Amino acid sequence: VFQLSVPLNFLGSMYRELRQSLLDMETLFNLQKVNVQVKDAPNAKPLALTKGEIKFENVSFGYRPDRPIIKNLNLTIPAGKKIAIVGPSGCGKSTILRLLFRYYDAQQGRILIDGQDIRDVSLDSLRRAIGVVPQDTPLFNNTIQHNIHYGNLDATQEQVHEAARRAHIHESIVKFPDGYETMVGERGMMISGGEKQRLAVARLILKDPPFLFFDEATSALDTHTEQALLSHINSLVKEKRRTSVFVAHRLRTIYDSDVIIVLREGNVAESGSHQQLIDSGGLYSELWSAQETMFAEPKEEEDEGVAL
Ligand code: ATP
């Protein structure tokens, strides 16, 4: 009996873990409204990373065929650099990230990572290589610990805490009623938008993927926390030479990017460094002037407190 119970216990715990991770995937997919039509190609191979360069070649895409959102887009995101995508609301910035993560496939053209069409690589290897901090982070109905740990299930407790410290959320967590064991999500404690964003950053730090995508990832933070978090993210990107893409409205958060891509109606209107774009006096310089005037006014802090 004893001899048998060991492997059975082992299998039991494997089963529980597997079931949990399947449930997690399901939750994540439901939460992120993933299009389940996108599937592995029959001979899909794992993504082979060499440099970390992304290329869009003549990419066109619309959620509905009669309403194109991305129009014949050509774009190179150089390896190991910090790239920003900016532009008017609705011009397709988030759509570019969704196409890269293969939530949807382009209707025309192709997206290459280190020369490989992302439709030819396995979804699993593609998504493992990418970490996203979305506009609205989905949380599992589980503990704070689990919500961060999900980024890398092999990480130790200490690594989870370290990631939380780096994401400037550890101090808040230890003040929650049950610390890291506090339940969050629909049935747990309500946490603010800013805390959710920092949890997502902690999850990303723990995952430590080669590609980092931030979609308005710090928009709910107060200016002080946002600056602290951005400077940490910047050093992470620089030290580890991660290819990172920031979608942002507030140009102050991205003006130091290596390349800024200004999108208009699904295509590149202009691109370059902050200084180049200011000097050329186009759309970016107009947006910059408008925001500088706006931010000259005193601004209220946005990170609301914890609602219990
Ligand atoms: P914002 O700056 O406001 O976040 P964005 O530039 O990131 O905007 P996208 O989110 O990429 O814009 O959306 C581009 C267009 O596609 C918008 O007109 C939007 O309404 C539309 N759109 C986005 N998601 C869907 C969807 N799932 N189904 C249909 N249309 C969509």
PDB file of C-alpha atoms in Angstrom, residues 16-272:
ATOM      1  CA  ARG A  16      -4.077  18.924  -9.562  1.00  0.00           C
ATOM      2  CA  GLU A  17      -1.303  21.125 -10.915  1.00  0.00           C
ATOM      3  CA  LEU A  18      -2.183  20.359 -14.500  1.00  0.00           C
ATOM      4  CA  ARG A  19      -5.868  20.966 -13.841  1.00  0.00           C
ATOM      5  CA  GLN A  20      -5.051  24.232 -12.103  1.00  0.00           C
ATOM      6  CA  SER A  21      -2.891  25.422 -14.969  1.00  0.00           C
ATOM      7  CA  LEU A  22      -5.560  24.487 -17.513  1.00  0.00           C
ATOM      8  CA  LEU A  23      -8.129  26.388 -15.493  1.00  0.00           C
ATOM      9  CA  ASP A  24      -5.721  29.295 -15.340  1.00  0.00           C
ATOM     10  CA  MET A  25      -5.243  29.293 -19.090  1.00  0.00           C
ATOM     11  CA  GLU A  26      -8.985  29.180 -19.536  1.00  0.00           C
ATOM     12  CA  THR A  27      -9.497  32.066 -17.128  1.00  0.00           C
ATOM     13  CA  LEU A  28      -6.765  34.068 -18.779  1.00  0.00           C
ATOM     14  CA  PHE A  29      -8.162  33.420 -22.240  1.00  0.00           C
ATOM     15  CA  ASN A  30     -11.685  34.296 -21.140  1.00  0.00           C
ATOM     16  CA  LEU A  31     -10.453  37.366 -19.363  1.00  0.00           C
ATOM     17  CA  GLN A  32      -8.431  38.517 -22.316  1.00  0.00           C
ATOM     18  CA  LYS A  33     -11.113  37.513 -24.842  1.00  0.00           C
ATOM     19  CA  VAL A  34      -8.640  35.526 -26.906  1.00  0.00           C
ATOM     20  CA  ASN A  35      -9.790  34.582 -30.348  1.00  0.00           C
ATOM     21  CA  VAL A  36      -9.739  30.777 -30.277  1.00  0.00           C
ATOM     22  CA  GLN A  37      -9.735  30.598 -34.092  1.00  0.00           C
ATOM     23  CA  VAL A  38      -5.972  31.142 -34.036  1.00  0.00           C
ATOM     24  CA  LYS A  39      -4.350  27.722 -33.873  1.00  0.00           C
ATOM     25  CA  ASP A  40      -0.970  26.090 -34.406  1.00  0.00           C
ATOM     26  CA  ALA A  41      -0.035  25.345 -38.013  1.00  0.00           C
ATOM     27  CA  PRO A  42       0.273  21.561 -38.648  1.00  0.00           C
ATOM     28  CA  ASN A  43       4.087  21.719 -38.696  1.00  0.00           C
ATOM     29  CA  ALA A  44       4.527  24.497 -36.184  1.00  0.00           C
ATOM     30  CA  LYS A  45       8.059  24.691 -34.777  1.00  0.00           C
ATOM     31  CA  PRO A  46       9.201  26.354 -31.587  1.00  0.00           C
ATOM     32  CA  LEU A  47      10.291  29.964 -32.049  1.00  0.00           C
ATOM     33  CA  ALA A  48      14.078  30.117 -32.448  1.00  0.00           C
ATOM     34  CA  LEU A  49      15.291  33.394 -31.006  1.00  0.00           C
ATOM     35  CA  THR A  50      18.552  34.842 -32.199  1.00  0.00           C
ATOM     36  CA  LYS A  51      18.460  38.625 -31.784  1.00  0.00           C
ATOM     37  CA  GLY A  52      14.896  39.554 -30.933  1.00  0.00           C
ATOM     38  CA  GLU A  53      13.952  41.595 -34.001  1.00  0.00           C
ATOM     39  CA  ILE A  54      10.339  42.073 -35.070  1.00  0.00           C
ATOM     40  CA  LYS A  55       9.276  42.962 -38.605  1.00  0.00           C
ATOM     41  CA  PHE A  56       5.874  43.781 -40.066  1.00  0.00           C
ATOM     42  CA  GLU A  57       5.810  43.313 -43.850  1.00  0.00           C
ATOM     43  CA  ASN A  58       2.834  44.803 -45.715  1.00  0.00           C
ATOM     44  CA  VAL A  59       0.496  43.845 -42.878  1.00  0.00           C
ATOM     45  CA  SER A  60      -3.216  44.579 -43.220  1.00  0.00           C
ATOM     46  CA  PHE A  61      -5.837  43.663 -40.674  1.00  0.00           C
ATOM     47  CA  GLY A  62      -9.385  44.525 -39.667  1.00  0.00           C
ATOM     48  CA  TYR A  63     -11.589  42.996 -36.973  1.00  0.00           C
ATOM     49  CA  ARG A  64     -14.210  43.059 -39.703  1.00  0.00           C
ATOM     50  CA  PRO A  65     -13.038  42.625 -43.300  1.00  0.00           C
ATOM     51  CA  ASP A  66     -14.955  45.737 -44.420  1.00  0.00           C
ATOM     52  CA  ARG A  67     -13.242  47.937 -41.845  1.00  0.00           C
ATOM     53  CA  PRO A  68      -9.442  47.785 -42.110  1.00  0.00           C
ATOM     54  CA  ILE A  69      -7.604  48.980 -38.999  1.00  0.00           C
ATOM     55  CA  ILE A  70      -3.983  48.229 -39.966  1.00  0.00           C
ATOM     56  CA  LYS A  71      -3.256  49.181 -43.560  1.00  0.00           C
ATOM     57  CA  ASN A  72      -0.257  47.812 -45.405  1.00  0.00           C
ATOM     58  CA  LEU A  73       2.005  48.407 -42.432  1.00  0.00           C
ATOM     59  CA  ASN A  74       5.770  48.099 -42.762  1.00  0.00           C
ATOM     60  CA  LEU A  75       7.629  48.345 -39.511  1.00  0.00           C
ATOM     61  CA  THR A  76      10.897  47.142 -37.983  1.00  0.00           C
ATOM     62  CA  ILE A  77      11.264  46.895 -34.227  1.00  0.00           C
ATOM     63  CA  PRO A  78      15.010  46.565 -33.683  1.00  0.00           C
ATOM     64  CA  ALA A  79      16.325  43.988 -31.203  1.00  0.00           C
ATOM     65  CA  GLY A  80      17.153  45.072 -27.678  1.00  0.00           C
ATOM     66  CA  LYS A  81      15.709  48.560 -28.047  1.00  0.00           C
ATOM     67  CA  LYS A  82      12.949  50.529 -26.388  1.00  0.00           C
ATOM     68  CA  ILE A  83      10.278  51.390 -28.924  1.00  0.00           C
ATOM     69  CA  ALA A  84       7.177  53.488 -28.410  1.00  0.00           C
ATOM     70  CA  ILE A  85       4.002  53.447 -30.474  1.00  0.00           C
ATOM     71  CA  VAL A  86       1.952  56.602 -30.142  1.00  0.00           C
ATOM     72  CA  GLY A  87      -0.872  58.203 -32.077  1.00  0.00           C
ATOM     73  CA  PRO A  88      -4.493  59.281 -31.898  1.00  0.00           C
ATOM     74  CA  SER A  89      -7.040  57.114 -30.105  1.00  0.00           C
ATOM     75  CA  GLY A  90      -8.308  54.240 -32.245  1.00  0.00           C
ATOM     76  CA  CYS A  91      -5.443  54.348 -34.786  1.00  0.00           C
ATOM     77  CA  GLY A  92      -4.543  50.688 -34.078  1.00  0.00           C
ATOM     78  CA  LYS A  93      -1.772  50.791 -31.455  1.00  0.00           C
ATOM     79  CA  SER A  94      -3.138  47.999 -29.251  1.00  0.00           C
ATOM     80  CA  THR A  95      -4.103  46.042 -32.369  1.00  0.00           C
ATOM     81  CA  ILE A  96      -0.401  45.845 -33.310  1.00  0.00           C
ATOM     82  CA  LEU A  97       0.352  44.182 -29.954  1.00  0.00           C
ATOM     83  CA  ARG A  98      -2.620  41.808 -30.360  1.00  0.00           C
ATOM     84  CA  LEU A  99      -1.322  40.754 -33.797  1.00  0.00           C
ATOM     85  CA  LEU A 100       2.151  40.144 -32.371  1.00  0.00           C
ATOM     86  CA  PHE A 101       0.728  37.937 -29.638  1.00  0.00           C
ATOM     87  CA  ARG A 102      -1.415  36.213 -32.278  1.00  0.00           C
ATOM     88  CA  TYR A 103      -4.719  37.005 -30.637  1.00  0.00           C
ATOM     89  CA  TYR A 104      -5.588  37.558 -34.299  1.00  0.00           C
ATOM     90  CA  ASP A 105      -3.839  36.797 -37.577  1.00  0.00           C
ATOM     91  CA  ALA A 106      -3.193  39.430 -40.220  1.00  0.00           C
ATOM     92  CA  GLN A 107      -5.366  39.183 -43.341  1.00  0.00           C
ATOM     93  CA  GLN A 108      -2.461  40.240 -45.553  1.00  0.00           C
ATOM     94  CA  GLY A 109       1.302  40.391 -45.225  1.00  0.00           C
ATOM     95  CA  ARG A 110       3.380  38.766 -42.526  1.00  0.00           C
ATOM     96  CA  ILE A 111       4.928  39.374 -39.128  1.00  0.00           C
ATOM     97  CA  LEU A 112       8.423  38.024 -38.626  1.00  0.00           C
ATOM     98  CA  ILE A 113      10.381  37.445 -35.436  1.00  0.00           C
ATOM     99  CA  ASP A 114      14.054  36.856 -36.214  1.00  0.00           C
ATOM    100  CA  GLY A 115      13.023  35.945 -39.757  1.00  0.00           C
ATOM    101  CA  GLN A 116      10.300  33.452 -38.786  1.00  0.00           C
ATOM    102  CA  ASP A 117       6.689  34.062 -39.763  1.00  0.00           C
ATOM    103  CA  ILE A 118       4.840  33.947 -36.440  1.00  0.00           C
ATOM    104  CA  ARG A 119       2.116  31.783 -38.066  1.00  0.00           C
ATOM    105  CA  ASP A 120       4.719  29.037 -38.548  1.00  0.00           C
ATOM    106  CA  VAL A 121       5.875  28.870 -34.930  1.00  0.00           C
ATOM    107  CA  SER A 122       3.999  27.203 -32.082  1.00  0.00           C
ATOM    108  CA  LEU A 123       1.645  29.507 -30.188  1.00  0.00           C
ATOM    109  CA  ASP A 124       3.024  28.232 -26.931  1.00  0.00           C
ATOM    110  CA  SER A 125       6.637  29.169 -27.756  1.00  0.00           C
ATOM    111  CA  LEU A 126       5.535  32.543 -29.175  1.00  0.00           C
ATOM    112  CA  ARG A 127       3.494  33.480 -26.123  1.00  0.00           C
ATOM    113  CA  ARG A 128       6.181  32.250 -23.750  1.00  0.00           C
ATOM    114  CA  ALA A 129       8.623  34.645 -25.393  1.00  0.00           C
ATOM    115  CA  ILE A 130       6.327  37.642 -24.860  1.00  0.00           C
ATOM    116  CA  GLY A 131       5.302  39.352 -21.660  1.00  0.00           C
ATOM    117  CA  VAL A 132       2.444  41.830 -21.798  1.00  0.00           C
ATOM    118  CA  VAL A 133       1.259  44.371 -19.295  1.00  0.00           C
ATOM    119  CA  PRO A 134      -2.159  45.198 -20.763  1.00  0.00           C
ATOM    120  CA  GLN A 135      -4.382  48.218 -20.167  1.00  0.00           C
ATOM    121  CA  ASP A 136      -6.550  46.214 -17.820  1.00  0.00           C
ATOM    122  CA  THR A 137      -4.766  43.323 -16.162  1.00  0.00           C
ATOM    123  CA  PRO A 138      -6.782  40.168 -15.704  1.00  0.00           C
ATOM    124  CA  LEU A 139      -6.517  38.798 -12.174  1.00  0.00           C
ATOM    125  CA  PHE A 140      -7.189  35.208 -11.185  1.00  0.00           C
ATOM    126  CA  ASN A 141      -9.640  34.543  -8.373  1.00  0.00           C
ATOM    127  CA  ASN A 142      -6.769  33.495  -6.216  1.00  0.00           C
ATOM    128  CA  THR A 143      -4.148  34.903  -3.860  1.00  0.00           C
ATOM    129  CA  ILE A 144      -1.803  37.778  -4.633  1.00  0.00           C
ATOM    130  CA  GLN A 145       1.022  35.232  -4.365  1.00  0.00           C
ATOM    131  CA  HIS A 146      -0.539  33.075  -7.101  1.00  0.00           C
ATOM    132  CA  ASN A 147      -1.251  36.058  -9.311  1.00  0.00           C
ATOM    133  CA  ILE A 148       2.438  36.996  -9.367  1.00  0.00           C
ATOM    134  CA  HIS A 149       3.777  33.433  -9.270  1.00  0.00           C
ATOM    135  CA  TYR A 150       1.830  32.664 -12.439  1.00  0.00           C
ATOM    136  CA  GLY A 151       4.564  34.534 -14.349  1.00  0.00           C
ATOM    137  CA  ASN A 152       6.970  31.686 -13.586  1.00  0.00           C
ATOM    138  CA  LEU A 153       5.698  28.663 -11.704  1.00  0.00           C
ATOM    139  CA  ASP A 154       9.276  27.547 -10.979  1.00  0.00           C
ATOM    140  CA  ALA A 155      10.097  30.693  -9.027  1.00  0.00           C
ATOM    141  CA  THR A 156      10.687  30.558  -5.284  1.00  0.00           C
ATOM    142  CA  GLN A 157       8.735  32.574  -2.716  1.00  0.00           C
ATOM    143  CA  GLU A 158      11.747  34.865  -2.334  1.00  0.00           C
ATOM    144  CA  GLN A 159      11.821  35.529  -6.099  1.00  0.00           C
ATOM    145  CA  VAL A 160       8.093  36.364  -6.004  1.00  0.00           C
ATOM    146  CA  HIS A 161       8.747  38.891  -3.226  1.00  0.00           C
ATOM    147  CA  GLU A 162      11.745  40.313  -5.060  1.00  0.00           C
ATOM    148  CA  ALA A 163       9.668  40.807  -8.234  1.00  0.00           C
ATOM    149  CA  ALA A 164       6.998  42.554  -6.140  1.00  0.00           C
ATOM    150  CA  ARG A 165       9.625  44.828  -4.598  1.00  0.00           C
ATOM    151  CA  ARG A 166      10.947  45.770  -8.023  1.00  0.00           C
ATOM    152  CA  ALA A 167       7.405  46.492  -9.213  1.00  0.00           C
ATOM    153  CA  HIS A 168       6.916  48.794  -6.202  1.00  0.00           C
ATOM    154  CA  ILE A 169       4.004  46.744  -4.852  1.00  0.00           C
ATOM    155  CA  HIS A 170       5.605  44.691  -2.021  1.00  0.00           C
ATOM    156  CA  GLU A 171       5.030  47.387   0.615  1.00  0.00           C
ATOM    157  CA  SER A 172       1.325  47.555  -0.253  1.00  0.00           C
ATOM    158  CA  ILE A 173       0.938  43.750  -0.271  1.00  0.00           C
ATOM    159  CA  VAL A 174       2.358  43.268   3.214  1.00  0.00           C
ATOM    160  CA  LYS A 175      -0.249  45.746   4.499  1.00  0.00           C
ATOM    161  CA  PHE A 176      -3.159  43.776   2.950  1.00  0.00           C
ATOM    162  CA  PRO A 177      -5.247  41.740   5.464  1.00  0.00           C
ATOM    163  CA  ASP A 178      -3.529  38.420   4.666  1.00  0.00           C
ATOM    164  CA  GLY A 179      -0.393  39.757   3.007  1.00  0.00           C
ATOM    165  CA  TYR A 180       0.594  37.645   0.013  1.00  0.00           C
ATOM    166  CA  GLU A 181      -2.208  35.184   0.855  1.00  0.00           C
ATOM    167  CA  THR A 182      -4.900  37.853   0.362  1.00  0.00           C
ATOM    168  CA  MET A 183      -7.504  36.700  -2.152  1.00  0.00           C
ATOM    169  CA  VAL A 184      -8.097  39.021  -5.107  1.00  0.00           C
ATOM    170  CA  GLY A 185     -10.186  38.862  -8.270  1.00  0.00           C
ATOM    171  CA  GLU A 186     -13.967  38.907  -8.570  1.00  0.00           C
ATOM    172  CA  ARG A 187     -14.542  37.074  -5.288  1.00  0.00           C
ATOM    173  CA  GLY A 188     -11.617  38.569  -3.396  1.00  0.00           C
ATOM    174  CA  MET A 189     -10.482  41.960  -2.263  1.00  0.00           C
ATOM    175  CA  MET A 190     -10.928  44.806  -4.730  1.00  0.00           C
ATOM    176  CA  ILE A 191      -7.619  46.438  -5.519  1.00  0.00           C
ATOM    177  CA  SER A 192      -7.056  49.704  -7.332  1.00  0.00           C
ATOM    178  CA  GLY A 193      -6.150  50.013 -11.013  1.00  0.00           C
ATOM    179  CA  GLY A 194      -2.653  51.164 -10.059  1.00  0.00           C
ATOM    180  CA  GLU A 195      -2.102  48.152  -7.805  1.00  0.00           C
ATOM    181  CA  LYS A 196      -3.316  45.840 -10.556  1.00  0.00           C
ATOM    182  CA  GLN A 197      -0.829  47.393 -12.972  1.00  0.00           C
ATOM    183  CA  ARG A 198       2.014  46.890 -10.513  1.00  0.00           C
ATOM    184  CA  LEU A 199       0.966  43.266  -9.932  1.00  0.00           C
ATOM    185  CA  ALA A 200       1.097  42.752 -13.689  1.00  0.00           C
ATOM    186  CA  VAL A 201       4.577  44.274 -13.810  1.00  0.00           C
ATOM    187  CA  ALA A 202       5.682  41.974 -10.958  1.00  0.00           C
ATOM    188  CA  ARG A 203       4.311  38.991 -12.921  1.00  0.00           C
ATOM    189  CA  LEU A 204       6.252  40.173 -15.972  1.00  0.00           C
ATOM    190  CA  ILE A 205       9.493  40.677 -14.017  1.00  0.00           C
ATOM    191  CA  LEU A 206       9.184  37.125 -12.720  1.00  0.00           C
ATOM    192  CA  LYS A 207       8.495  35.769 -16.213  1.00  0.00           C
ATOM    193  CA  ASP A 208      11.480  37.710 -17.630  1.00  0.00           C
ATOM    194  CA  PRO A 209      10.635  37.112 -21.302  1.00  0.00           C
ATOM    195  CA  PRO A 210      12.727  38.289 -24.271  1.00  0.00           C
ATOM    196  CA  PHE A 211       9.954  40.643 -25.482  1.00  0.00           C
ATOM    197  CA  LEU A 212       8.232  43.110 -23.204  1.00  0.00           C
ATOM    198  CA  PHE A 213       5.016  44.846 -24.281  1.00  0.00           C
ATOM    199  CA  PHE A 214       3.406  47.587 -22.235  1.00  0.00           C
ATOM    200  CA  ASP A 215      -0.019  48.809 -23.276  1.00  0.00           C
ATOM    201  CA  GLU A 216      -0.756  51.978 -21.317  1.00  0.00           C
ATOM    202  CA  ALA A 217       0.734  49.971 -18.486  1.00  0.00           C
ATOM    203  CA  THR A 218       1.273  52.791 -16.043  1.00  0.00           C
ATOM    204  CA  SER A 219      -1.749  54.962 -16.879  1.00  0.00           C
ATOM    205  CA  ALA A 220      -3.499  54.397 -13.535  1.00  0.00           C
ATOM    206  CA  LEU A 221      -0.478  55.258 -11.401  1.00  0.00           C
ATOM    207  CA  ASP A 222       0.192  58.574  -9.737  1.00  0.00           C
ATOM    208  CA  THR A 223       3.063  60.516 -11.287  1.00  0.00           C
ATOM    209  CA  HIS A 224       5.555  59.655  -8.543  1.00  0.00           C
ATOM    210  CA  THR A 225       4.926  55.859  -8.612  1.00  0.00           C
ATOM    211  CA  GLU A 226       4.817  55.924 -12.401  1.00  0.00           C
ATOM    212  CA  GLN A 227       8.243  57.579 -12.623  1.00  0.00           C
ATOM    213  CA  ALA A 228       9.756  55.120 -10.121  1.00  0.00           C
ATOM    214  CA  LEU A 229       8.305  52.117 -11.952  1.00  0.00           C
ATOM    215  CA  LEU A 230       9.284  53.400 -15.393  1.00  0.00           C
ATOM    216  CA  SER A 231      12.846  53.987 -14.302  1.00  0.00           C
ATOM    217  CA  HIS A 232      12.996  50.405 -13.024  1.00  0.00           C
ATOM    218  CA  ILE A 233      11.500  49.069 -16.258  1.00  0.00           C
ATOM    219  CA  ASN A 234      13.984  51.173 -18.243  1.00  0.00           C
ATOM    220  CA  SER A 235      16.966  49.752 -16.402  1.00  0.00           C
ATOM    221  CA  LEU A 236      15.594  46.226 -16.873  1.00  0.00           C
ATOM    222  CA  VAL A 237      15.244  46.838 -20.609  1.00  0.00           C
ATOM    223  CA  LYS A 238      18.733  48.338 -20.873  1.00  0.00           C
ATOM    224  CA  GLU A 239      20.631  45.850 -18.667  1.00  0.00           C
ATOM    225  CA  LYS A 240      19.091  42.778 -20.226  1.00  0.00           C
ATOM    226  CA  ARG A 241      18.752  44.273 -23.719  1.00  0.00           C
ATOM    227  CA  ARG A 242      15.129  43.204 -23.984  1.00  0.00           C
ATOM    228  CA  THR A 243      13.163  44.296 -27.043  1.00  0.00           C
ATOM    229  CA  SER A 244      10.383  46.375 -25.544  1.00  0.00           C
ATOM    230  CA  VAL A 245       7.352  48.100 -27.013  1.00  0.00           C
ATOM    231  CA  PHE A 246       5.424  50.764 -25.135  1.00  0.00           C
ATOM    232  CA  VAL A 247       1.998  51.878 -26.293  1.00  0.00           C
ATOM    233  CA  ALA A 248       1.339  55.210 -24.650  1.00  0.00           C
ATOM    234  CA  HIS A 249      -0.814  58.294 -24.725  1.00  0.00           C
ATOM    235  CA  ARG A 250       1.243  60.408 -22.397  1.00  0.00           C
ATOM    236  CA  LEU A 251       4.384  61.227 -24.345  1.00  0.00           C
ATOM    237  CA  ARG A 252       6.269  62.134 -21.139  1.00  0.00           C
ATOM    238  CA  THR A 253       6.396  58.401 -20.341  1.00  0.00           C
ATOM    239  CA  ILE A 254       8.104  57.411 -23.622  1.00  0.00           C
ATOM    240  CA  TYR A 255      10.063  60.423 -24.928  1.00  0.00           C
ATOM    241  CA  ASP A 256      13.353  58.685 -24.014  1.00  0.00           C
ATOM    242  CA  SER A 257      12.635  55.688 -26.332  1.00  0.00           C
ATOM    243  CA  ASP A 258      15.230  54.699 -28.935  1.00  0.00           C
ATOM    244  CA  VAL A 259      12.567  54.913 -31.640  1.00  0.00           C
ATOM    245  CA  ILE A 260       9.123  56.506 -31.473  1.00  0.00           C
ATOM    246  CA  ILE A 261       6.635  55.349 -34.084  1.00  0.00           C
ATOM    247  CA  VAL A 262       3.732  57.682 -34.727  1.00  0.00           C
ATOM    248  CA  LEU A 263       0.743  55.808 -36.071  1.00  0.00           C
ATOM    249  CA  ARG A 264      -2.125  57.425 -37.958  1.00  0.00           C
ATOM    250  CA  GLU A 265      -5.066  55.435 -39.307  1.00  0.00           C
ATOM    251  CA  GLY A 266      -3.223  52.121 -39.224  1.00  0.00           C
ATOM    252  CA  ASN A 267      -0.012  53.264 -40.823  1.00  0.00           C
ATOM    253  CA  VAL A 268       3.268  54.921 -39.854  1.00  0.00           C
ATOM    254  CA  ALA A 269       2.940  58.690 -40.137  1.00  0.00           C
ATOM    255  CA  GLU A 270       6.502  59.321 -38.933  1.00  0.00           C
ATOM    256  CA  SER A 271       9.199  57.728 -36.791  1.00  0.00           C
ATOM    257  CA  GLY A 272      12.462  58.673 -35.127  1.00  0.00           C
TER     258      GLY A 272
END
